Short mmCIF file of N, CA, C and O in Angstrom, two decimals:
data_model
loop_
_atom_site.label_atom_id
_atom_site.label_comp_id
_atom_site.label_asym_id
_atom_site.label_seq_id
_atom_site.Cartn_x
_atom_site.Cartn_y
_atom_site.Cartn_z
N UNK H 1 1.11 63.17 105.27
CA UNK H 1 -0.29 63.53 105.41
C UNK H 1 -0.64 64.91 104.52
O UNK H 1 0.04 65.79 104.56
N UNK H 2 -1.71 64.70 103.91
CA UNK H 2 -2.07 65.89 102.81
C UNK H 2 -3.00 66.72 103.79
O UNK H 2 -4.14 66.36 104.02
N UNK H 3 -2.63 67.98 103.69
CA UNK H 3 -3.74 68.97 104.53
C UNK H 3 -4.93 68.84 103.75
O UNK H 3 -6.02 69.13 104.40
N UNK H 4 -4.98 68.79 102.46
CA UNK H 4 -6.24 68.89 101.70
C UNK H 4 -7.17 67.64 102.11
O UNK H 4 -8.43 67.89 102.00
N UNK H 5 -6.54 66.55 102.23
CA UNK H 5 -7.38 65.37 102.60
C UNK H 5 -8.01 65.68 103.95
O UNK H 5 -9.16 65.12 104.22
N UNK H 6 -7.29 66.26 104.95
CA UNK H 6 -8.00 66.47 106.24
C UNK H 6 -8.94 67.64 106.14
O UNK H 6 -10.07 67.41 106.70
N UNK H 7 -8.87 68.54 105.36
CA UNK H 7 -9.96 69.56 105.00
C UNK H 7 -11.16 68.80 104.39
O UNK H 7 -12.22 69.15 104.90
N UNK H 8 -10.90 67.88 103.34
CA UNK H 8 -11.91 67.23 102.86
C UNK H 8 -12.70 66.40 103.93
O UNK H 8 -14.15 66.34 103.75
N UNK H 9 -12.00 65.71 104.69
CA UNK H 9 -12.49 64.92 105.72
C UNK H 9 -13.67 65.71 106.63
O UNK H 9 -14.67 65.20 106.85
N UNK H 10 -13.12 66.88 107.02
CA UNK H 10 -13.92 67.72 107.97
C UNK H 10 -15.17 68.37 107.11
O UNK H 10 -16.34 68.16 107.74
N UNK H 11 -14.83 68.70 106.07
CA UNK H 11 -16.03 69.18 105.29
C UNK H 11 -17.07 67.90 104.93
O UNK H 11 -18.32 68.29 104.79
N UNK H 12 -16.70 66.82 104.78
CA UNK H 12 -17.57 65.71 104.34
C UNK H 12 -18.41 65.24 105.64
O UNK H 12 -19.66 65.00 105.58
N UNK H 13 -17.65 65.42 106.94
CA UNK H 13 -18.23 65.03 108.04
C UNK H 13 -19.23 66.16 108.85
O UNK H 13 -19.96 65.61 109.44
N UNK H 14 -18.93 67.25 108.40
CA UNK H 14 -19.64 68.27 109.08
C UNK H 14 -20.64 69.21 108.04
O UNK H 14 -20.01 69.75 107.28
N UNK H 15 -21.94 69.21 108.35
CA UNK H 15 -22.69 69.76 107.36
C UNK H 15 -22.40 71.11 106.86
O UNK H 15 -22.06 71.96 107.70
N UNK H 16 -22.16 71.52 105.48
CA UNK H 16 -21.90 72.70 104.91
C UNK H 16 -20.54 73.32 105.65
O UNK H 16 -20.63 74.64 105.66
N UNK H 17 -19.60 72.52 105.97
CA UNK H 17 -18.49 73.20 106.59
C UNK H 17 -17.44 73.70 105.53
O UNK H 17 -17.38 73.22 104.44
N UNK H 18 -16.80 74.71 105.96
CA UNK H 18 -15.68 75.06 105.02
C UNK H 18 -14.45 75.06 105.96
O UNK H 18 -14.33 75.59 107.02
N UNK H 19 -13.48 74.10 105.63
CA UNK H 19 -12.25 74.00 106.64
C UNK H 19 -11.03 74.50 105.81
O UNK H 19 -10.82 74.29 104.56
N UNK H 20 -10.06 75.22 106.80
CA UNK H 20 -8.73 75.29 106.27
C UNK H 20 -7.97 74.95 107.28
O UNK H 20 -7.90 75.12 108.30
N UNK H 21 -6.83 74.13 106.77
CA UNK H 21 -5.87 73.46 107.77
C UNK H 21 -4.53 73.86 107.28
O UNK H 21 -4.13 73.98 106.07
N UNK H 22 -3.76 74.24 108.30
CA UNK H 22 -2.33 74.91 108.03
C UNK H 22 -1.34 74.07 108.91
O UNK H 22 -1.89 73.29 109.90
N UNK H 23 -0.28 74.31 108.78
CA UNK H 23 0.88 73.65 109.68
C UNK H 23 1.46 75.09 110.20
O UNK H 23 2.49 75.57 109.81
N UNK H 24 1.14 75.31 111.35
CA UNK H 24 1.46 76.80 111.94
C UNK H 24 2.91 76.76 112.36
O UNK H 24 3.71 77.88 112.37
N UNK H 25 3.62 75.54 112.65
CA UNK H 25 5.02 75.41 113.04
C UNK H 25 5.90 75.29 111.86
O UNK H 25 7.09 74.99 111.96
N UNK H 26 5.35 75.17 110.73
CA UNK H 26 6.11 74.87 109.35
C UNK H 26 6.02 73.34 109.10
O UNK H 26 5.70 72.62 109.92
N UNK H 27 6.42 73.10 107.72
CA UNK H 27 6.27 71.68 107.24
C UNK H 27 7.17 70.69 108.15
O UNK H 27 7.09 69.50 108.00
N UNK H 28 8.24 71.19 108.73
CA UNK H 28 9.08 70.12 109.54
C UNK H 28 8.40 69.51 110.80
O UNK H 28 8.68 68.60 111.07
N UNK H 29 7.29 70.23 111.22
CA UNK H 29 6.54 69.82 112.44
C UNK H 29 5.25 69.54 111.80
O UNK H 29 4.09 70.03 112.12
N UNK H 30 5.07 68.45 110.97
CA UNK H 30 3.89 68.09 110.08
C UNK H 30 2.70 67.56 111.08
O UNK H 30 1.54 67.27 110.48
N UNK H 31 2.99 67.08 112.36
CA UNK H 31 1.99 66.43 113.06
C UNK H 31 1.24 67.42 113.84
O UNK H 31 0.41 67.15 114.88
N UNK H 32 1.62 68.64 113.93
CA UNK H 32 0.98 69.80 114.62
C UNK H 32 0.20 70.76 113.63
O UNK H 32 0.88 71.38 112.90
N UNK H 33 -1.02 70.65 113.78
CA UNK H 33 -1.88 71.51 112.72
C UNK H 33 -2.77 72.38 113.37
O UNK H 33 -3.04 72.52 114.48
N UNK H 34 -3.26 73.44 112.54
CA UNK H 34 -4.17 74.50 112.97
C UNK H 34 -5.44 74.36 111.98
O UNK H 34 -5.07 74.26 110.75
N UNK H 35 -6.53 74.25 112.36
CA UNK H 35 -7.70 74.16 111.73
C UNK H 35 -8.88 75.51 111.87
O UNK H 35 -9.02 75.62 113.14
N UNK H 36 -9.36 76.17 110.89
CA UNK H 36 -10.28 77.01 111.00
C UNK H 36 -11.42 76.34 110.36
O UNK H 36 -11.42 76.19 109.19
N UNK H 37 -12.55 76.17 110.96
CA UNK H 37 -13.79 75.50 110.58
C UNK H 37 -14.86 76.44 110.75
O UNK H 37 -15.36 76.83 111.79
N UNK H 38 -15.61 76.70 109.74
CA UNK H 38 -16.92 77.55 109.50
C UNK H 38 -18.07 76.62 109.05
O UNK H 38 -18.09 75.95 108.10
N UNK H 39 -19.17 76.56 109.94
CA UNK H 39 -20.31 75.64 109.70
C UNK H 39 -21.47 76.12 110.44
O UNK H 39 -21.51 76.50 111.54
N UNK H 40 -22.58 76.07 109.79
CA UNK H 40 -23.85 76.32 110.50
C UNK H 40 -24.31 75.41 111.29
O UNK H 40 -25.13 75.62 112.23
N UNK H 41 -23.64 74.14 111.18
CA UNK H 41 -24.01 73.10 112.15
C UNK H 41 -23.42 73.34 113.71
O UNK H 41 -23.91 72.95 114.48
N UNK H 42 -22.50 74.39 113.71
CA UNK H 42 -22.02 74.91 114.92
C UNK H 42 -23.07 75.68 115.72
O UNK H 42 -23.12 76.04 116.90
N UNK H 43 -24.23 76.24 115.09
CA UNK H 43 -25.14 77.15 115.78
C UNK H 43 -25.66 76.37 116.75
O UNK H 43 -26.14 75.32 116.78
N UNK H 44 -25.83 77.22 118.00
CA UNK H 44 -26.53 76.64 119.23
C UNK H 44 -25.68 75.74 119.86
O UNK H 44 -26.05 75.08 120.87
N UNK H 45 -24.42 75.48 119.52
CA UNK H 45 -23.49 74.25 120.12
C UNK H 45 -22.55 75.09 121.14
O UNK H 45 -22.11 76.18 120.55
N UNK H 46 -22.18 74.35 122.09
CA UNK H 46 -20.98 75.17 122.91
C UNK H 46 -19.74 74.87 122.05
O UNK H 46 -19.65 74.08 121.19
N UNK H 47 -18.69 75.84 122.58
CA UNK H 47 -17.55 75.64 121.77
C UNK H 47 -16.87 74.21 121.95
O UNK H 47 -16.27 73.61 121.03
N UNK H 48 -17.02 73.53 123.19
CA UNK H 48 -16.38 72.22 123.44
C UNK H 48 -17.29 71.32 122.57
O UNK H 48 -16.57 70.46 121.74
N UNK H 49 -18.59 71.33 122.23
CA UNK H 49 -19.40 70.56 121.39
C UNK H 49 -18.80 70.90 119.95
O UNK H 49 -18.65 69.89 119.21
N UNK H 50 -18.60 72.07 119.69
CA UNK H 50 -18.14 72.21 118.02
C UNK H 50 -16.77 71.72 117.98
O UNK H 50 -16.47 71.10 116.97
N UNK H 51 -15.90 71.71 118.91
CA UNK H 51 -14.66 71.12 118.85
C UNK H 51 -14.58 69.60 118.67
O UNK H 51 -14.00 68.88 118.12
N UNK H 52 -15.69 69.17 119.69
CA UNK H 52 -15.82 67.63 119.52
C UNK H 52 -16.16 67.16 118.07
O UNK H 52 -15.86 66.11 117.66
N UNK H 53 -16.97 67.89 117.46
CA UNK H 53 -17.53 67.56 116.19
C UNK H 53 -16.38 67.41 115.22
O UNK H 53 -16.40 66.50 114.37
N UNK H 54 -15.36 68.25 115.36
CA UNK H 54 -14.08 68.35 114.37
C UNK H 54 -13.18 67.25 114.76
O UNK H 54 -12.90 66.34 113.91
N UNK H 55 -13.09 66.93 116.23
CA UNK H 55 -12.38 65.81 116.55
C UNK H 55 -12.91 64.45 116.02
O UNK H 55 -12.29 63.49 115.72
N UNK H 56 -14.35 64.48 116.10
CA UNK H 56 -14.94 63.17 115.71
C UNK H 56 -14.81 62.84 114.26
O UNK H 56 -14.53 61.87 113.71
N UNK H 57 -14.81 63.93 113.53
CA UNK H 57 -14.69 63.79 112.05
C UNK H 57 -13.15 63.48 111.69
O UNK H 57 -13.01 62.69 110.75
N UNK H 58 -12.27 63.73 112.47
CA UNK H 58 -10.78 63.38 112.16
C UNK H 58 -10.50 62.07 113.10
O UNK H 58 -9.26 62.01 113.29
N UNK H 59 -11.31 61.50 113.75
CA UNK H 59 -10.98 60.31 114.66
C UNK H 59 -9.81 59.50 114.25
O UNK H 59 -8.89 59.20 115.01
N UNK H 60 -9.88 58.95 113.09
CA UNK H 60 -8.77 58.09 112.56
C UNK H 60 -7.38 58.75 112.50
O UNK H 60 -6.39 58.03 112.35
N UNK H 61 -7.41 59.97 112.17
CA UNK H 61 -6.15 60.87 112.03
C UNK H 61 -5.68 61.14 113.55
O UNK H 61 -4.40 61.34 113.52
N UNK H 62 -6.41 61.35 114.46
CA UNK H 62 -6.07 61.86 115.79
C UNK H 62 -5.00 61.17 116.42
O UNK H 62 -4.35 61.58 117.23
N UNK H 63 -5.04 59.95 116.26
CA UNK H 63 -4.17 58.96 117.10
C UNK H 63 -2.99 58.69 116.54
O UNK H 63 -1.73 58.56 117.17
N UNK H 64 -2.79 58.81 115.20
CA UNK H 64 -1.64 58.31 114.50
C UNK H 64 -0.75 59.44 113.74
O UNK H 64 0.48 59.72 113.79
N UNK H 65 -1.54 60.33 113.09
CA UNK H 65 -1.06 61.34 112.25
C UNK H 65 -1.01 62.72 112.72
O UNK H 65 -0.36 63.52 112.40
N UNK H 66 -1.93 63.02 113.55
CA UNK H 66 -2.03 64.34 114.03
C UNK H 66 -1.83 64.31 115.63
O UNK H 66 -2.42 63.73 116.42
N UNK H 67 -0.65 64.97 115.87
CA UNK H 67 -0.25 65.07 117.53
C UNK H 67 -1.17 66.22 118.14
O UNK H 67 -1.59 65.86 119.23
N UNK H 68 -1.33 67.23 117.61
CA UNK H 68 -1.86 68.40 118.17
C UNK H 68 -2.67 69.22 117.11
O UNK H 68 -2.26 69.31 115.87
N UNK H 69 -3.83 69.79 117.61
CA UNK H 69 -4.64 70.42 116.57
C UNK H 69 -5.10 71.66 117.37
O UNK H 69 -6.00 71.57 118.18
N UNK H 70 -4.64 72.82 116.65
CA UNK H 70 -5.23 74.00 117.24
C UNK H 70 -6.54 74.32 116.39
O UNK H 70 -6.51 74.40 115.18
N UNK H 71 -7.70 74.42 117.19
CA UNK H 71 -8.97 74.62 116.51
C UNK H 71 -9.46 75.94 116.74
O UNK H 71 -9.57 76.54 117.73
N UNK H 72 -10.15 76.55 115.61
CA UNK H 72 -11.05 77.73 115.81
C UNK H 72 -12.33 77.31 115.04
O UNK H 72 -12.19 77.02 113.80
N UNK H 73 -13.36 77.52 115.55
CA UNK H 73 -14.66 77.19 114.95
C UNK H 73 -15.55 78.32 115.20
O UNK H 73 -15.59 79.13 116.03
N UNK H 74 -16.39 78.48 114.04
CA UNK H 74 -17.29 79.59 113.86
C UNK H 74 -18.44 79.24 113.34
O UNK H 74 -18.39 78.36 112.27
N UNK H 75 -19.57 79.88 113.57
CA UNK H 75 -20.76 79.88 112.83
C UNK H 75 -20.68 80.83 111.47
O UNK H 75 -19.71 81.64 111.68
N UNK H 76 -21.30 80.67 110.52
CA UNK H 76 -21.13 81.78 109.30
C UNK H 76 -21.23 83.16 109.91
O UNK H 76 -20.65 84.00 109.45
N UNK H 77 -22.28 83.46 110.93
CA UNK H 77 -22.49 84.84 111.46
C UNK H 77 -21.27 85.20 112.00
O UNK H 77 -20.82 86.40 111.85
N UNK H 78 -20.69 84.36 112.93
CA UNK H 78 -19.52 84.70 113.66
C UNK H 78 -18.25 85.03 112.78
O UNK H 78 -17.68 86.18 113.14
N UNK H 79 -18.20 84.17 111.73
CA UNK H 79 -17.09 84.39 110.88
C UNK H 79 -17.08 85.59 109.95
O UNK H 79 -16.00 86.33 109.61
N UNK H 80 -18.40 86.17 109.57
CA UNK H 80 -18.61 87.22 108.88
C UNK H 80 -18.65 88.47 109.50
O UNK H 80 -18.36 89.53 108.90
N UNK H 81 -18.62 88.41 110.83
CA UNK H 81 -18.70 89.61 111.64
C UNK H 81 -17.33 90.35 111.89
O UNK H 81 -16.48 89.83 111.66
#
């Protein structure tokens, strides 16, 4: 699984998103990922809804390739503060 493919998928599915995906436990634990996603699409959405948007974008990966995903979502204003 290529991390850039996951970033691209998130960015394609969520308007104006910037995604960074890492392997916080190292490459030997490649099904545990962390993602930081910044998008104006998150404005006015609850944290749960923001995370759901990311999970929806990664739906096909979530059952087979990604076992766990640590998510941090921000609006541009939150991220720049």
